[in-house]
Amino acid sequence: MIRVNENYLKLKSSYLFSEIAQRVAAYQKENPSAEITRLGIGDVTRELPKACIDAFHSAVDELGSIATFRGYGPEQGYDFLREKVAQVDFHSRNADIAADEIFISDGAKCDTGNFQELFANDIKIAVPDPVYPVYVDTNVMAGRTSDFDDGRYGGLVYLECNRENGFVPALPKEKVDLIYLCFPNNPTGATITREQLKLWVDYAKKEKALILYDAAYVAFIRDPEIPQSIYEIEGARDVAVEFRSFSKTAGFTGTRCAYTVVPKSLMVYDKSGNAYPLHGFWNRRHTTKFNGVSYPVQRAAEAIYIGDGPRQVKDLIDYYMTNAKLIREKMSQLGYECTGGINSPYIWINTKTDSWEFFDTLLRKAHVVTTPGSGFGKCGNGYIRISAFNNKEKVEKALDRIAAALK
Ligand code: PLP
């Protein structure tokens, strides 16, 4: 008899975005003429930068000629891309990361989800609340939690993020071994200061813990004081893995390219306390289970670092950040407290009521789809997330309808 991995039975049955889709479909069925604007799911809407398209085309052409054809590439990614990443994303920020510490992949979702495979089953894990659900669900699947009860899985340490702490969690009171952090944050849009991040690095050092730092939204940081990489913090090389993605930076959500940084100085331990470099384990996992991102995609990703690429990427980010500003300003004018939208594409709005109730009000009265904060965790209740990823004219119209609905 083929038996199921019963950890999958623990997963919450209604996944946030399918519940949203169901409610929107039901409303649309009752009101077929309603023109609905989606400011919910965080997918990009603008086309790829021209530099990426050009690089993509010429790489495809290379594959069409016997002289320049390429088959399997290195699983960790081509040197041309790893070297650009190391130079531009890290060396220019005084972060000491070498090209061979960078693993190119097909997404930060896969990498943040898969990384937990490298650790023992009985480690103590801390996750923020609210949280990008992938960190939690992949640990549930791996059997590191007990059942879901009253909005939380047993066995995890939840790091509460709320208006009192500015959505930056305090260090846990108990000792934990693995910590997930994400800044700029999805869903709250909050950012972390250097001083706050240093506290986490120092904690991890003291406890021989590991930080999994998701910086998928780094491109939206405007404030030069905000750290872009955890490796800007002294000592982080020894305690942190960082995840980045081209998805939001350059519109690659459908094209798929990302990378994970695993410094060679980072150690993990066996039960006797013997230390081993984590780099070797991720390299083993990556090369066993993954066969590399396609050559044209890696050339398209490289294009964001050269020639007109950086300017085109900046224009793309500026476009979404104009939307973010409009959303934040309008919701603030309407009397709602907002977090994010300044150094991130998400605006986290205190709804002063239940998240789903506010979601339904905006759907029914303004024909706008948002994301209920409660879908990201218990501490998300009483909030909704509005995403800046949309067409500016649509955002303006949606905001006018929201203003009319909430007056
Ligand atoms: N990490 C966070 C925090 C995200 O919000 C997302 C996507 O929404 C991802 C990772 C996924 O990135 P990718 O498209 O590279 O898989």
Tab-separated table of C-alpha atoms and ligand atoms in Angstrom:
chain	number	residue	atom	x	y	z
A	1	MET	CA	0.000	0.000	0.000
A	2	ILE	CA	1.353	3.358	-0.978
A	3	ARG	CA	1.138	5.579	2.067
A	4	VAL	CA	1.038	9.323	2.129
A	5	ASN	CA	3.449	11.602	3.976
A	6	GLU	CA	0.986	12.419	6.747
A	7	ASN	CA	2.644	15.758	7.403
A	8	TYR	CA	0.805	16.943	4.295
A	9	LEU	CA	-2.466	16.274	6.121
A	10	LYS	CA	-1.484	18.898	8.685
A	11	LEU	CA	-1.328	21.677	6.089
A	12	LYS	CA	-4.105	24.219	6.357
A	13	SER	CA	-6.654	23.174	3.769
A	14	SER	CA	-7.557	26.562	2.377
A	15	TYR	CA	-4.578	28.214	0.826
A	16	LEU	CA	-4.874	31.974	1.019
A	17	PHE	CA	-4.831	32.743	-2.673
A	18	SER	CA	-7.310	30.040	-3.597
A	19	GLU	CA	-9.739	31.387	-0.991
A	20	ILE	CA	-9.320	34.871	-2.494
A	21	ALA	CA	-9.844	33.472	-5.998
A	22	GLN	CA	-13.028	31.710	-4.882
A	23	ARG	CA	-14.481	34.845	-3.313
A	24	VAL	CA	-13.622	36.942	-6.347
A	25	ALA	CA	-15.068	34.336	-8.750
A	26	ALA	CA	-18.297	34.123	-6.721
A	27	TYR	CA	-18.658	37.907	-6.702
A	28	GLN	CA	-17.875	38.173	-10.407
A	29	LYS	CA	-20.489	35.522	-11.163
A	30	GLU	CA	-23.162	37.476	-9.296
A	31	ASN	CA	-21.964	40.755	-10.846
A	32	PRO	CA	-20.674	39.984	-14.331
A	33	SER	CA	-20.345	43.630	-15.323
A	34	ALA	CA	-18.171	44.601	-12.316
A	35	GLU	CA	-14.689	45.589	-13.481
A	36	ILE	CA	-12.407	44.156	-10.834
A	37	THR	CA	-8.886	45.487	-10.166
A	38	ARG	CA	-6.425	43.088	-8.590
A	39	LEU	CA	-4.101	44.616	-6.056
A	40	GLY	CA	-3.741	41.320	-4.241
A	41	ILE	CA	-1.231	38.739	-5.482
A	42	GLY	CA	2.300	40.097	-5.726
A	43	ASP	CA	2.924	39.348	-9.384
A	44	VAL	CA	4.526	41.949	-11.624
A	45	THR	CA	2.634	43.405	-14.577
A	46	ARG	CA	5.211	45.308	-16.661
A	47	GLU	CA	7.176	43.809	-19.533
A	48	LEU	CA	10.807	42.683	-19.153
A	49	PRO	CA	13.438	45.430	-19.561
A	50	LYS	CA	14.617	45.779	-23.160
A	51	ALA	CA	18.209	44.899	-22.196
A	52	CYS	CA	16.961	41.537	-20.883
A	53	ILE	CA	14.912	40.844	-24.007
A	54	ASP	CA	17.869	41.631	-26.279
A	55	ALA	CA	20.175	39.385	-24.263
A	56	PHE	CA	17.532	36.650	-24.233
A	57	HIS	CA	17.142	36.804	-28.046
A	58	SER	CA	20.822	36.674	-28.780
A	59	ALA	CA	21.334	33.781	-26.344
A	60	VAL	CA	18.543	31.846	-28.059
A	61	ASP	CA	20.270	32.511	-31.386
A	62	GLU	CA	23.511	31.098	-29.945
A	63	LEU	CA	21.669	27.876	-29.166
A	64	GLY	CA	20.583	27.706	-32.810
A	65	SER	CA	24.114	27.405	-34.122
A	66	ILE	CA	26.384	24.381	-33.743
A	67	ALA	CA	29.367	26.613	-33.006
A	68	THR	CA	27.722	28.289	-30.017
A	69	PHE	CA	25.222	25.653	-28.864
A	70	ARG	CA	25.286	24.766	-25.146
A	71	GLY	CA	23.834	21.763	-23.378
A	72	TYR	CA	23.850	21.261	-19.629
A	73	GLY	CA	25.499	24.188	-17.917
A	74	PRO	CA	27.063	24.241	-14.467
A	75	GLU	CA	24.307	23.492	-11.915
A	76	GLN	CA	25.438	26.410	-9.771
A	77	GLY	CA	25.124	28.850	-12.660
A	78	TYR	CA	27.428	30.292	-15.312
A	79	ASP	CA	30.448	32.255	-14.088
A	80	PHE	CA	29.433	35.284	-16.160
A	81	LEU	CA	26.336	35.715	-13.980
A	82	ARG	CA	27.823	34.660	-10.639
A	83	GLU	CA	30.689	37.107	-11.101
A	84	LYS	CA	28.367	40.032	-11.944
A	85	VAL	CA	26.207	39.233	-8.916
A	86	ALA	CA	29.234	39.132	-6.608
A	87	GLN	CA	30.588	42.432	-7.942
A	88	VAL	CA	27.440	44.496	-8.239
A	89	ASP	CA	25.185	43.166	-5.502
A	90	PHE	CA	27.847	42.548	-2.868
A	91	HIS	CA	31.324	44.031	-3.462
A	92	SER	CA	29.838	47.425	-4.278
A	93	ARG	CA	28.147	47.339	-0.842
A	94	ASN	CA	31.359	46.259	0.920
A	95	ALA	CA	29.912	42.807	1.437
A	96	ASP	CA	32.574	40.144	1.142
A	97	ILE	CA	30.924	37.490	-1.051
A	98	ALA	CA	32.748	35.501	-3.734
A	99	ALA	CA	31.258	34.297	-7.025
A	100	ASP	CA	31.597	30.663	-5.986
A	101	GLU	CA	29.439	31.315	-2.915
A	102	ILE	CA	26.514	32.184	-5.207
A	103	PHE	CA	24.116	29.495	-6.451
A	104	ILE	CA	21.932	30.531	-9.389
A	105	SER	CA	18.490	28.921	-9.287
A	106	ASP	CA	15.011	29.091	-10.749
A	107	GLY	CA	13.444	30.907	-7.818
A	108	ALA	CA	13.664	32.168	-4.283
A	109	LYS	CA	10.461	30.273	-3.550
A	110	CYS	CA	12.143	26.960	-4.322
A	111	ASP	CA	15.334	27.901	-2.502
A	112	THR	CA	13.686	29.235	0.668
A	113	GLY	CA	11.425	26.192	0.591
A	114	ASN	CA	14.148	23.624	-0.078
A	115	PHE	CA	16.844	24.919	2.211
A	116	GLN	CA	15.350	23.352	5.342
A	117	GLU	CA	16.205	19.909	3.930
A	118	LEU	CA	19.767	20.389	5.135
A	119	PHE	CA	18.894	20.454	8.809
A	120	ALA	CA	18.028	17.937	11.483
A	121	ASN	CA	14.381	17.258	12.152
A	122	ASP	CA	14.427	18.267	15.802
A	123	ILE	CA	15.869	21.774	15.477
A	124	LYS	CA	13.984	24.740	16.928
A	125	ILE	CA	12.726	27.071	14.212
A	126	ALA	CA	11.655	30.683	14.521
A	127	VAL	CA	9.382	32.221	11.910
A	128	PRO	CA	7.925	35.714	11.780
A	129	ASP	CA	4.186	36.228	12.161
A	130	PRO	CA	2.902	37.428	9.689
A	131	VAL	CA	5.057	35.427	7.291
A	132	TYR	CA	5.603	34.446	3.658
A	133	PRO	CA	3.862	31.041	3.978
A	134	VAL	CA	6.548	29.019	2.151
A	135	TYR	CA	8.908	29.055	5.163
A	136	VAL	CA	6.276	27.522	7.405
A	137	ASP	CA	4.608	25.094	5.018
A	138	THR	CA	7.862	23.477	3.896
A	139	ASN	CA	8.782	22.781	7.516
A	140	VAL	CA	5.311	21.337	8.097
A	141	MET	CA	5.796	19.040	5.092
A	142	ALA	CA	9.145	17.944	6.508
A	143	GLY	CA	7.521	16.964	9.792
A	144	ARG	CA	9.048	19.635	12.005
A	145	THR	CA	5.722	20.739	13.493
A	146	SER	CA	2.696	19.287	15.181
A	147	ASP	CA	-0.860	20.101	14.146
A	148	PHE	CA	-2.347	23.442	13.175
A	149	ASP	CA	-4.323	24.806	16.074
A	150	ASP	CA	-5.755	28.247	16.677
A	151	GLY	CA	-3.891	29.767	13.740
A	152	ARG	CA	-0.483	28.259	14.467
A	153	TYR	CA	1.514	25.064	14.061
A	154	GLY	CA	2.760	23.470	17.248
A	155	GLY	CA	6.523	23.274	17.638
A	156	LEU	CA	7.435	26.522	15.857
A	157	VAL	CA	8.531	29.686	17.635
A	158	TYR	CA	6.500	32.572	16.226
A	159	LEU	CA	8.212	35.951	16.185
A	160	GLU	CA	5.410	38.444	16.538
A	161	CYS	CA	5.553	41.453	14.249
A	162	ASN	CA	3.116	44.197	15.162
A	163	ARG	CA	2.628	47.961	15.182
A	164	GLU	CA	4.341	48.194	18.587
A	165	ASN	CA	7.641	46.781	17.277
A	166	GLY	CA	7.284	48.392	13.833
A	167	PHE	CA	6.879	44.889	12.327
A	168	VAL	CA	10.492	44.018	13.170
A	169	PRO	CA	10.483	41.096	15.599
A	170	ALA	CA	12.327	41.055	18.889
A	171	LEU	CA	14.861	38.307	19.598
A	172	PRO	CA	13.188	35.153	20.915
A	173	LYS	CA	13.261	34.554	24.650
A	174	GLU	CA	14.062	30.891	24.082
A	175	LYS	CA	17.021	29.458	22.207
A	176	VAL	CA	16.326	28.731	18.519
A	177	ASP	CA	18.520	27.117	15.868
A	178	LEU	CA	17.069	28.393	12.591
A	179	ILE	CA	15.587	31.845	11.989
A	180	TYR	CA	13.723	33.051	8.918
A	181	LEU	CA	13.881	36.805	8.292
A	182	CYS	CA	12.600	38.707	5.266
A	183	PHE	CA	13.369	42.389	4.586
A	184	PRO	CA	11.945	44.407	2.910
A	185	ASN	CA	9.133	42.283	4.222
A	186	ASN	CA	6.375	40.447	2.473
A	187	PRO	CA	3.631	41.060	3.567
A	188	THR	CA	4.208	44.090	5.834
A	189	GLY	CA	6.574	46.147	3.651
A	190	ALA	CA	8.644	46.874	6.778
A	191	THR	CA	12.419	47.245	6.604
A	192	ILE	CA	15.120	46.576	9.181
A	193	THR	CA	17.890	48.925	10.290
A	194	ARG	CA	21.549	47.985	10.486
A	195	GLU	CA	21.415	48.088	14.281
A	196	GLN	CA	18.392	45.795	14.419
A	197	LEU	CA	19.942	43.346	11.970
A	198	LYS	CA	23.172	43.344	13.979
A	199	LEU	CA	21.209	42.123	17.014
A	200	TRP	CA	20.080	39.094	15.003
A	201	VAL	CA	23.558	38.374	13.666
A	202	ASP	CA	24.989	38.583	17.191
A	203	TYR	CA	22.231	36.333	18.522
A	204	ALA	CA	22.902	33.742	15.822
A	205	LYS	CA	26.621	33.839	16.586
A	206	LYS	CA	26.041	33.375	20.275
A	207	GLU	CA	23.605	30.484	19.815
A	208	LYS	CA	25.384	28.873	16.827
A	209	ALA	CA	22.100	29.432	15.001
A	210	LEU	CA	21.532	30.126	11.308
A	211	ILE	CA	19.601	33.000	9.731
A	212	LEU	CA	17.846	32.425	6.412
A	213	TYR	CA	17.586	35.986	5.095
A	214	ASP	CA	15.136	36.545	2.238
A	215	ALA	CA	15.938	39.755	0.385
A	216	ALA	CA	13.655	39.165	-2.622
A	217	TYR	CA	12.487	42.809	-2.456
A	218	VAL	CA	15.879	44.468	-2.062
A	219	ALA	CA	15.497	46.432	-5.321
A	220	PHE	CA	12.768	48.556	-3.732
A	221	ILE	CA	15.003	49.980	-0.997
A	222	ARG	CA	15.394	53.743	-1.509
A	223	ASP	CA	16.840	54.803	1.810
A	224	PRO	CA	20.656	54.547	1.659
A	225	GLU	CA	20.809	53.841	5.397
A	226	ILE	CA	18.852	50.592	5.090
A	227	PRO	CA	21.070	47.527	4.615
A	228	GLN	CA	20.542	45.793	1.277
A	229	SER	CA	22.315	42.617	2.238
A	230	ILE	CA	22.732	40.910	5.590
A	231	TYR	CA	26.424	40.597	4.667
A	232	GLU	CA	26.806	44.340	5.196
A	233	ILE	CA	26.625	43.438	8.886
A	234	GLU	CA	29.871	42.359	10.502
A	235	GLY	CA	29.956	38.639	11.259
A	236	ALA	CA	26.990	37.736	9.028
A	237	ARG	CA	29.148	35.592	6.744
A	238	ASP	CA	29.401	33.086	9.571
A	239	VAL	CA	25.695	32.859	10.392
A	240	ALA	CA	23.507	33.751	7.408
A	241	VAL	CA	22.328	32.486	4.047
A	242	GLU	CA	20.777	35.119	1.762
A	243	PHE	CA	18.138	34.621	-0.918
A	244	ARG	CA	17.646	37.016	-3.822
A	245	SER	CA	15.454	36.921	-6.875
A	246	PHE	CA	15.220	38.565	-10.289
A	247	SER	CA	11.420	38.185	-10.065
A	248	LYS	CA	10.508	41.524	-8.551
A	249	THR	CA	13.778	43.276	-9.413
A	250	ALA	CA	13.429	42.829	-13.158
A	251	GLY	CA	10.018	41.284	-13.834
A	252	PHE	CA	11.262	37.669	-13.964
A	253	THR	CA	8.298	36.082	-12.149
A	254	GLY	CA	7.468	34.068	-15.263
A	255	THR	CA	11.010	33.892	-16.644
A	256	ARG	CA	12.433	32.391	-13.407
A	257	CYS	CA	15.855	33.253	-12.080
A	258	ALA	CA	17.124	33.796	-8.557
A	259	TYR	CA	20.140	33.067	-6.428
A	260	THR	CA	21.153	31.918	-2.969
A	261	VAL	CA	24.337	32.936	-1.188
A	262	VAL	CA	26.008	30.370	1.049
A	263	PRO	CA	29.310	31.717	2.412
A	264	LYS	CA	32.067	29.154	2.749
A	265	SER	CA	32.792	30.225	6.320
A	266	LEU	CA	29.313	29.207	7.503
A	267	MET	CA	29.337	26.103	9.679
A	268	VAL	CA	26.697	23.580	10.724
A	269	TYR	CA	27.157	20.968	13.425
A	270	ASP	CA	26.480	17.290	14.044
A	271	LYS	CA	25.121	16.060	17.361
A	272	SER	CA	28.606	15.754	18.784
A	273	GLY	CA	29.301	19.380	17.935
A	274	ASN	CA	31.669	18.703	15.004
A	275	ALA	CA	31.529	21.559	12.480
A	276	TYR	CA	31.036	21.205	8.699
A	277	PRO	CA	30.811	23.916	6.022
A	278	LEU	CA	27.182	24.402	4.994
A	279	HIS	CA	28.336	25.379	1.495
A	280	GLY	CA	29.278	21.765	0.738
A	281	PHE	CA	25.875	20.459	1.754
A	282	TRP	CA	23.927	22.997	-0.320
A	283	ASN	CA	26.246	22.339	-3.241
A	284	ARG	CA	25.540	18.614	-2.887
A	285	ARG	CA	21.796	19.150	-2.664
A	286	HIS	CA	21.712	21.635	-5.536
A	287	THR	CA	23.790	19.521	-7.899
A	288	THR	CA	21.824	16.376	-7.064
A	289	LYS	CA	18.335	17.800	-7.417
A	290	PHE	CA	18.719	20.699	-9.845
A	291	ASN	CA	20.209	20.943	-13.314
A	292	GLY	CA	20.757	24.649	-13.752
A	293	VAL	CA	18.830	27.628	-15.083
A	294	SER	CA	18.663	27.776	-18.857
A	295	TYR	CA	21.427	29.664	-20.660
A	296	PRO	CA	19.169	32.330	-22.251
A	297	VAL	CA	17.555	33.081	-18.877
A	298	GLN	CA	20.946	33.533	-17.243
A	299	ARG	CA	22.043	35.854	-20.069
A	300	ALA	CA	18.793	37.824	-19.637
A	301	ALA	CA	19.491	38.068	-15.885
A	302	GLU	CA	23.075	39.191	-16.529
A	303	ALA	CA	21.718	42.037	-18.655
A	304	ILE	CA	20.366	43.858	-15.594
A	305	TYR	CA	23.965	44.518	-14.535
A	306	ILE	CA	25.427	45.853	-17.789
A	307	GLY	CA	24.912	48.650	-20.346
A	308	ASP	CA	21.405	50.094	-20.216
A	309	GLY	CA	20.202	47.303	-17.916
A	310	PRO	CA	20.644	49.087	-14.556
A	311	ARG	CA	18.790	52.201	-15.762
A	312	GLN	CA	15.945	50.164	-17.249
A	313	VAL	CA	15.579	48.198	-14.027
A	314	LYS	CA	15.527	51.437	-12.053
A	315	ASP	CA	12.754	52.780	-14.322
A	316	LEU	CA	10.757	49.607	-13.746
A	317	ILE	CA	11.104	49.837	-9.968
A	318	ASP	CA	10.324	53.577	-10.055
A	319	TYR	CA	7.108	52.815	-11.907
A	320	TYR	CA	5.872	50.471	-9.179
A	321	MET	CA	7.113	52.780	-6.438
A	322	THR	CA	4.997	55.607	-7.877
A	323	ASN	CA	2.011	53.302	-7.407
A	324	ALA	CA	3.164	52.460	-3.883
A	325	LYS	CA	3.310	56.150	-3.012
A	326	LEU	CA	-0.180	56.759	-4.411
A	327	ILE	CA	-1.599	53.849	-2.422
A	328	ARG	CA	0.104	54.831	0.801
A	329	GLU	CA	-0.923	58.469	0.490
A	330	LYS	CA	-4.540	57.729	-0.339
A	331	MET	CA	-5.007	55.155	2.415
A	332	SER	CA	-3.333	57.492	4.931
A	333	GLN	CA	-5.611	60.359	3.842
A	334	LEU	CA	-8.573	58.071	4.401
A	335	GLY	CA	-7.411	57.619	7.990
A	336	TYR	CA	-5.738	54.208	7.780
A	337	GLU	CA	-2.361	53.576	9.344
A	338	CYS	CA	0.082	52.282	6.703
A	339	THR	CA	3.397	50.448	6.899
A	340	GLY	CA	5.591	49.852	3.834
A	341	GLY	CA	5.289	51.388	0.396
A	342	ILE	CA	8.394	53.551	0.951
A	343	ASN	CA	11.150	50.963	0.579
A	344	SER	CA	8.939	48.115	-0.574
A	345	PRO	CA	6.140	47.428	-3.063
A	346	TYR	CA	3.665	46.341	-0.371
A	347	ILE	CA	1.497	48.569	1.756
A	348	TRP	CA	0.260	46.985	4.963
A	349	ILE	CA	-2.889	48.647	6.122
A	350	ASN	CA	-4.392	48.580	9.583
A	351	THR	CA	-8.051	47.970	8.767
A	352	LYS	CA	-9.334	48.510	12.310
A	353	THR	CA	-11.547	45.482	11.675
A	354	ASP	CA	-11.298	41.806	10.705
A	355	SER	CA	-9.110	41.288	7.608
A	356	TRP	CA	-11.637	39.251	5.603
A	357	GLU	CA	-14.444	41.663	6.441
A	358	PHE	CA	-12.391	44.561	5.068
A	359	PHE	CA	-11.382	42.445	2.071
A	360	ASP	CA	-15.075	41.792	1.309
A	361	THR	CA	-15.956	45.481	1.697
A	362	LEU	CA	-13.292	46.483	-0.818
A	363	LEU	CA	-14.295	43.698	-3.197
A	364	ARG	CA	-18.014	44.444	-3.070
A	365	LYS	CA	-18.015	48.225	-2.794
A	366	ALA	CA	-14.842	49.186	-4.663
A	367	HIS	CA	-14.287	46.122	-6.892
A	368	VAL	CA	-10.710	45.924	-5.673
A	369	VAL	CA	-8.981	42.693	-4.670
A	370	THR	CA	-6.505	42.962	-1.799
A	371	THR	CA	-4.864	40.313	0.379
A	372	PRO	CA	-6.244	39.742	3.889
A	373	GLY	CA	-3.438	39.970	6.435
A	374	SER	CA	-4.811	37.068	8.444
A	375	GLY	CA	-3.773	34.754	5.597
A	376	PHE	CA	-0.138	35.412	6.559
A	377	GLY	CA	-0.551	34.527	10.231
A	378	LYS	CA	-2.361	35.321	13.410
A	379	CYS	CA	-0.670	38.701	13.851
A	380	GLY	CA	-1.860	39.653	10.359
A	381	ASN	CA	-5.473	39.814	11.409
A	382	GLY	CA	-6.753	43.372	11.317
A	383	TYR	CA	-4.604	44.180	8.274
A	384	ILE	CA	-4.734	43.902	4.518
A	385	ARG	CA	-1.850	43.991	2.065
A	386	ILE	CA	-2.134	46.126	-1.056
A	387	SER	CA	0.411	45.510	-3.769
A	388	ALA	CA	1.889	48.213	-6.005
A	389	PHE	CA	2.353	45.761	-8.887
A	390	ASN	CA	-0.150	47.048	-11.392
A	391	ASN	CA	-0.769	49.542	-14.108
A	392	LYS	CA	-0.711	53.142	-12.766
A	393	GLU	CA	-4.045	54.138	-14.328
A	394	LYS	CA	-5.700	51.072	-12.827
A	395	VAL	CA	-4.246	51.866	-9.408
A	396	GLU	CA	-5.528	55.459	-9.610
A	397	LYS	CA	-9.020	54.323	-10.562
A	398	ALA	CA	-9.024	51.628	-7.878
A	399	LEU	CA	-7.992	54.185	-5.255
A	400	ASP	CA	-10.823	56.536	-6.305
A	401	ARG	CA	-13.272	53.657	-5.918
A	402	ILE	CA	-11.790	52.726	-2.530
A	403	ALA	CA	-12.114	56.351	-1.379
A	404	ALA	CA	-15.755	56.441	-2.442
A	405	ALA	CA	-16.462	53.088	-0.784
A	406	LEU	CA	-14.863	53.947	2.540
A	407	LYS	CA	-16.224	57.455	2.968
B	1	PLP	N1	10.368	35.403	-1.180
B	1	PLP	C1	9.365	36.247	-0.915
B	1	PLP	C2	9.355	36.952	0.381
B	1	PLP	C3	8.344	36.464	-1.852
B	1	PLP	O1	7.363	37.285	-1.568
B	1	PLP	C4	8.394	35.773	-3.071
B	1	PLP	C5	7.334	35.928	-4.096
B	1	PLP	O2	6.320	36.492	-3.934
B	1	PLP	C6	9.427	34.902	-3.298
B	1	PLP	C7	10.412	34.734	-2.342
B	1	PLP	C8	9.463	34.077	-4.558
B	1	PLP	O3	10.373	34.522	-5.449
B	1	PLP	P1	10.640	33.739	-6.812
B	1	PLP	O4	9.717	34.304	-7.834
B	1	PLP	O5	12.075	34.007	-7.090
B	1	PLP	O6	10.385	32.293	-6.574
